[in-house]
Coordinates of C-alpha atoms in Angstrom, one line a residue:
M1 CA 0.0 0.0 0.0
K2 CA 1.2 3.5 -0.8
D3 CA 2.0 5.9 2.1
T4 CA -0.6 8.6 1.8
K5 CA -2.1 11.2 4.1
T6 CA -5.5 10.1 5.6
E7 CA -8.4 12.4 5.5
S8 CA -12.0 12.0 6.7
A9 CA -14.4 10.7 4.0
A10 CA -17.2 12.6 5.6
S11 CA -15.5 15.9 4.6
F12 CA -15.5 15.1 0.9
D13 CA -17.0 17.8 -1.3
V14 CA -16.6 17.2 -5.0
N15 CA -16.5 21.0 -5.6
D16 CA -13.2 21.1 -3.7
Y17 CA -11.7 19.1 -6.5
L18 CA -13.3 20.8 -9.5
R19 CA -12.3 23.9 -11.5
Q20 CA -15.4 26.0 -11.0
D21 CA -14.4 28.4 -13.8
R22 CA -14.9 25.4 -16.2
M23 CA -18.5 25.1 -15.3
P24 CA -21.1 24.4 -16.6
H25 CA -19.7 21.1 -17.9
F26 CA -20.3 19.8 -21.4
L27 CA -21.7 16.4 -20.5
C28 CA -25.1 15.4 -21.8
P29 CA -28.0 14.8 -19.4
G30 CA -27.9 11.3 -18.1
C31 CA -24.2 10.7 -19.1
G32 CA -22.5 8.3 -16.7
H33 CA -19.1 10.0 -17.0
G34 CA -20.0 12.6 -14.4
I35 CA -20.9 9.9 -11.9
A36 CA -17.6 8.2 -12.7
L37 CA -15.7 11.4 -12.2
R38 CA -17.3 12.0 -8.8
A39 CA -16.5 8.5 -7.7
L40 CA -12.8 8.9 -8.8
L41 CA -12.4 12.2 -7.0
W42 CA -14.0 10.7 -3.9
A43 CA -11.5 7.8 -4.1
V44 CA -8.6 10.3 -4.4
H45 CA -9.9 12.1 -1.4
E46 CA -10.1 9.0 0.7
Q47 CA -6.5 8.1 -0.3
G48 CA -5.5 11.5 1.0
I49 CA -3.6 12.5 -2.1
P50 CA -2.7 16.2 -2.2
K51 CA -3.7 18.1 -5.3
D52 CA -0.1 19.0 -6.1
R53 CA 0.8 15.3 -6.1
L54 CA -2.1 14.3 -8.3
A55 CA -1.6 14.1 -12.1
V56 CA -4.5 13.2 -14.4
V57 CA -3.8 12.5 -18.0
S58 CA -6.6 12.0 -20.6
G59 CA -6.9 11.5 -24.4
I60 CA -9.6 12.5 -26.9
G61 CA -13.3 12.0 -26.6
C62 CA -16.0 12.6 -24.0
S63 CA -13.8 10.9 -21.4
G64 CA -10.8 13.1 -22.4
R65 CA -12.6 16.3 -21.5
L66 CA -12.9 15.3 -17.9
S67 CA -9.4 16.1 -16.9
A68 CA -10.0 19.8 -17.7
Y69 CA -12.5 19.9 -14.8
I70 CA -10.1 18.6 -12.2
D71 CA -8.3 21.1 -10.0
A72 CA -4.9 19.3 -10.1
N73 CA -2.0 18.7 -12.5
T74 CA -3.9 17.8 -15.7
F75 CA -2.8 16.9 -19.2
H76 CA -5.1 16.6 -22.2
T77 CA -3.2 14.7 -24.8
T78 CA -3.6 13.4 -28.3
H79 CA -6.0 10.6 -29.4
G80 CA -5.1 7.2 -28.1
R81 CA -1.9 8.4 -26.4
P82 CA -2.7 9.2 -22.8
L83 CA -0.9 6.1 -21.5
T84 CA 2.3 7.0 -23.4
F85 CA 2.4 10.6 -21.9
A86 CA 1.5 9.1 -18.5
T87 CA 4.4 6.6 -18.8
G88 CA 6.9 9.4 -19.4
L89 CA 5.5 11.5 -16.6
K90 CA 5.5 8.7 -14.1
L91 CA 9.1 7.8 -14.9
A92 CA 10.2 11.4 -14.6
R93 CA 8.2 12.1 -11.5
P94 CA 7.7 8.9 -9.5
D95 CA 6.4 11.0 -6.6
L96 CA 3.2 11.8 -8.5
H97 CA 0.1 9.7 -8.4
V98 CA -0.7 9.4 -12.1
I99 CA -4.2 8.6 -13.2
V100 CA -5.3 8.1 -16.8
I101 CA -8.9 8.8 -17.8
T102 CA -9.7 7.3 -21.2
G103 CA -12.6 5.9 -23.3
D104 CA -13.3 2.7 -25.0
G105 CA -12.3 4.1 -28.4
D106 CA -9.4 6.1 -27.1
C107 CA -8.0 3.1 -25.1
L108 CA -8.8 0.1 -27.2
A109 CA -8.9 1.3 -30.8
I110 CA -6.2 3.8 -31.7
G111 CA -4.7 3.4 -28.2
G112 CA -4.9 -0.4 -28.0
N113 CA -1.2 -1.1 -28.6
H114 CA -0.2 1.4 -25.9
L115 CA -2.6 -0.3 -23.5
I116 CA -1.2 -3.8 -23.8
H117 CA 2.4 -2.5 -23.4
A118 CA 1.4 -0.4 -20.4
C119 CA -0.1 -3.6 -18.9
R120 CA 3.1 -5.5 -19.7
R121 CA 5.4 -3.0 -18.1
N122 CA 3.5 -2.8 -14.9
L123 CA 4.4 0.9 -14.2
D124 CA 2.6 2.4 -11.2
I125 CA -0.3 4.1 -13.1
T126 CA -4.0 3.8 -12.7
C127 CA -5.9 3.6 -16.0
V128 CA -9.7 4.3 -15.8
M129 CA -11.5 3.3 -19.0
L130 CA -15.0 4.8 -19.3
N131 CA -16.8 2.3 -21.5
N132 CA -19.9 3.8 -23.1
E133 CA -19.7 1.4 -26.2
I134 CA -19.4 4.2 -28.7
Y135 CA -17.5 7.2 -30.0
G136 CA -19.8 9.7 -28.4
M137 CA -18.1 13.0 -29.1
T138 CA -17.0 12.5 -32.7
G139 CA -20.2 11.4 -34.4
G140 CA -21.4 8.1 -32.8
Q141 CA -19.2 5.7 -34.6
V142 CA -18.9 2.0 -33.7
S143 CA -16.1 1.3 -31.1
P144 CA -14.3 -1.9 -30.1
M145 CA -16.7 -2.2 -27.2
T146 CA -20.0 -1.8 -29.1
A147 CA -22.2 -4.8 -28.5
E148 CA -23.1 -7.0 -31.5
G149 CA -26.4 -5.9 -33.2
R150 CA -26.2 -2.3 -31.9
F151 CA -26.8 0.6 -34.2
T152 CA -24.3 3.4 -34.7
T153 CA -23.6 5.9 -37.4
T154 CA -21.1 3.5 -39.0
T155 CA -23.2 0.4 -38.4
P156 CA -26.7 1.5 -39.6
E157 CA -27.8 -2.1 -40.1
G158 CA -26.4 -3.2 -36.7
N159 CA -22.9 -4.1 -35.5
T160 CA -21.6 -7.4 -36.8
E161 CA -18.2 -7.3 -35.0
P162 CA -17.6 -9.1 -31.7
N163 CA -16.5 -6.7 -29.0
F164 CA -13.5 -7.0 -26.6
D165 CA -13.6 -8.2 -23.1
A166 CA -11.4 -5.3 -22.0
C167 CA -10.6 -6.7 -18.5
A168 CA -9.6 -10.1 -19.9
L169 CA -7.4 -8.3 -22.4
A170 CA -5.7 -6.2 -19.7
A171 CA -5.2 -9.2 -17.5
A172 CA -3.7 -11.3 -20.3
A173 CA -1.3 -8.4 -21.2
G174 CA 0.0 -8.4 -17.6
A175 CA -1.9 -5.7 -15.7
S176 CA -1.4 -6.6 -12.0
F177 CA -4.7 -5.1 -11.0
V178 CA -7.9 -5.4 -13.1
G179 CA -11.4 -4.4 -12.1
R180 CA -14.8 -3.6 -13.4
E181 CA -17.8 -1.7 -12.1
V182 CA -20.9 0.1 -13.2
T183 CA -21.9 3.8 -12.6
A184 CA -25.1 2.6 -11.0
Q185 CA -23.0 1.2 -8.1
V186 CA -21.4 4.5 -6.9
L187 CA -20.1 3.3 -3.6
A188 CA -18.7 0.1 -5.0
L189 CA -17.1 2.1 -7.9
K190 CA -15.5 4.5 -5.4
T191 CA -14.1 1.6 -3.4
L192 CA -12.8 -0.2 -6.5
L193 CA -11.1 3.0 -7.7
G194 CA -9.5 3.5 -4.3
Q195 CA -8.1 0.0 -4.4
A196 CA -6.7 0.6 -7.9
I197 CA -5.0 3.8 -6.9
A198 CA -3.5 2.2 -3.8
H199 CA -2.2 -0.8 -5.8
E200 CA 1.6 -0.7 -6.5
G201 CA 1.7 -1.4 -10.2
F202 CA -0.4 -0.9 -13.3
S203 CA -4.1 -0.8 -12.5
F204 CA -6.9 -1.1 -15.1
V205 CA -10.5 -0.3 -14.2
E206 CA -13.3 -0.6 -16.7
V207 CA -16.3 1.6 -15.8
L208 CA -19.5 0.8 -17.6
S209 CA -20.9 4.3 -18.3
D210 CA -24.1 5.1 -20.1
C211 CA -24.2 7.3 -23.2
T212 CA -27.9 8.3 -23.2
E213 CA -28.0 10.8 -26.1
I214 CA -25.9 9.2 -28.8
Y215 CA -26.0 5.5 -28.0
G216 CA -29.1 5.1 -26.0
R217 CA -31.4 7.1 -28.3
K218 CA -30.1 5.3 -31.5
N219 CA -30.8 1.9 -29.9
D220 CA -34.0 2.8 -28.2
L221 CA -32.6 1.9 -24.7
G222 CA -34.6 4.5 -22.8
A223 CA -33.4 7.3 -20.6
S224 CA -30.6 7.1 -17.9
P225 CA -32.8 5.2 -15.3
E226 CA -33.7 2.5 -17.8
M227 CA -30.1 2.1 -18.9
M228 CA -28.9 1.9 -15.3
L229 CA -31.5 -0.7 -14.5
A230 CA -30.3 -2.7 -17.5
K231 CA -26.8 -2.8 -16.1
K232 CA -28.1 -4.0 -12.7
S233 CA -30.1 -6.7 -14.4
A234 CA -26.9 -7.8 -16.2
M235 CA -25.2 -8.1 -12.8
R236 CA -28.0 -10.0 -11.1
P237 CA -30.4 -11.2 -13.9
Y238 CA -32.6 -13.4 -11.6
A239 CA -33.2 -10.6 -9.1
Y240 CA -34.7 -8.6 -12.0
R241 CA -36.5 -11.7 -13.5
N242 CA -34.7 -11.3 -16.8
T243 CA -37.2 -8.6 -17.8
V244 CA -34.5 -6.6 -19.6
D245 CA -33.8 -7.3 -23.3
V246 CA -31.1 -9.5 -24.7
P247 CA -28.9 -6.5 -25.8
F248 CA -28.1 -5.8 -22.2
R249 CA -25.9 -9.0 -21.6
P250 CA -28.1 -11.9 -20.7
N251 CA -25.5 -13.4 -18.3
A252 CA -24.4 -12.2 -14.9
L253 CA -21.7 -9.5 -15.2
R254 CA -18.6 -9.9 -13.1
T255 CA -17.7 -6.7 -11.2
G256 CA -15.3 -5.7 -8.5
V257 CA -11.7 -6.8 -8.4
L258 CA -11.1 -9.4 -11.2
T259 CA -7.3 -9.8 -11.0
R260 CA -4.8 -8.7 -8.4
T261 CA -1.2 -10.0 -8.5
D262 CA 2.1 -8.9 -6.9
R263 CA 4.9 -8.6 -9.4
P264 CA 7.8 -6.2 -9.9
E265 CA 6.8 -2.5 -10.6
Y266 CA 8.6 -1.2 -13.7
G267 CA 9.5 2.2 -12.4
A268 CA 11.4 0.7 -9.4
A269 CA 13.2 -1.8 -11.7
W270 CA 14.1 1.0 -14.1
R271 CA 15.5 3.2 -11.4
A272 CA 17.5 0.3 -9.9
M273 CA 19.1 -0.3 -13.3
A274 CA 19.9 3.4 -13.7
A275 CA 21.6 3.4 -10.3
R276 CA 23.7 0.4 -11.2
I277 CA 24.8 2.2 -14.4
R278 CA 25.8 5.3 -12.4
E279 CA 27.8 3.2 -10.0
E280 CA 29.7 1.6 -12.8
E281 CA 30.7 4.8 -14.5

């Protein structure tokens, strides 16, 4: 566990962590990204991380805009590259708590190669992938996480491609902490993000976040409450009598911590090698 200053969770006020001059935010009504952002900042607060030691790196897309609202050291980078910038930052400043906020397209399409190597290296970075199953900001195109049969602007007859299991991919690539949660479970999401931040190594958390305006409307999924209920039904289908349609994953959805292993952290190994080289000079 990392050595962090403890603060009372009862004193948490999300406004203390937001840049008020950036308000109002640009998120659509019902978007799950705002819930995910609050849960993340709540987890940061409980870890007792000072703002000047928090660095948030994001890419392009709806998820990428979130870093601009956080009152800390933030970096809005190019499409698919937040993990590369975060890698350089963490190696140069190991004292910082580096968190990447990315989306399913940003992380798994153009950024997919960077993700698997970040998992392989096991550098102490927390990657939070907000999965809304679509490219929401850039026109509603299909993403690597769009479910089969779903309608997008680039799959007008329905998506015929199978989607990734992002958590299985991250675990297979070597991420030492992998978890998944839904925005409907705010307390569980906050707890999971706190565990990911505290983990010494590369942490990958998939957050299932609803896109009501671009994805939900096009697929007739209802408003935010209906989409959240569908996620809960996927987690415990029998509790909801399987009343939700097939497109919302007919099987129980695994959430929480899926993988946690203890293996060498890349930054420590890299610094040890650099120290040996200096001694030999």
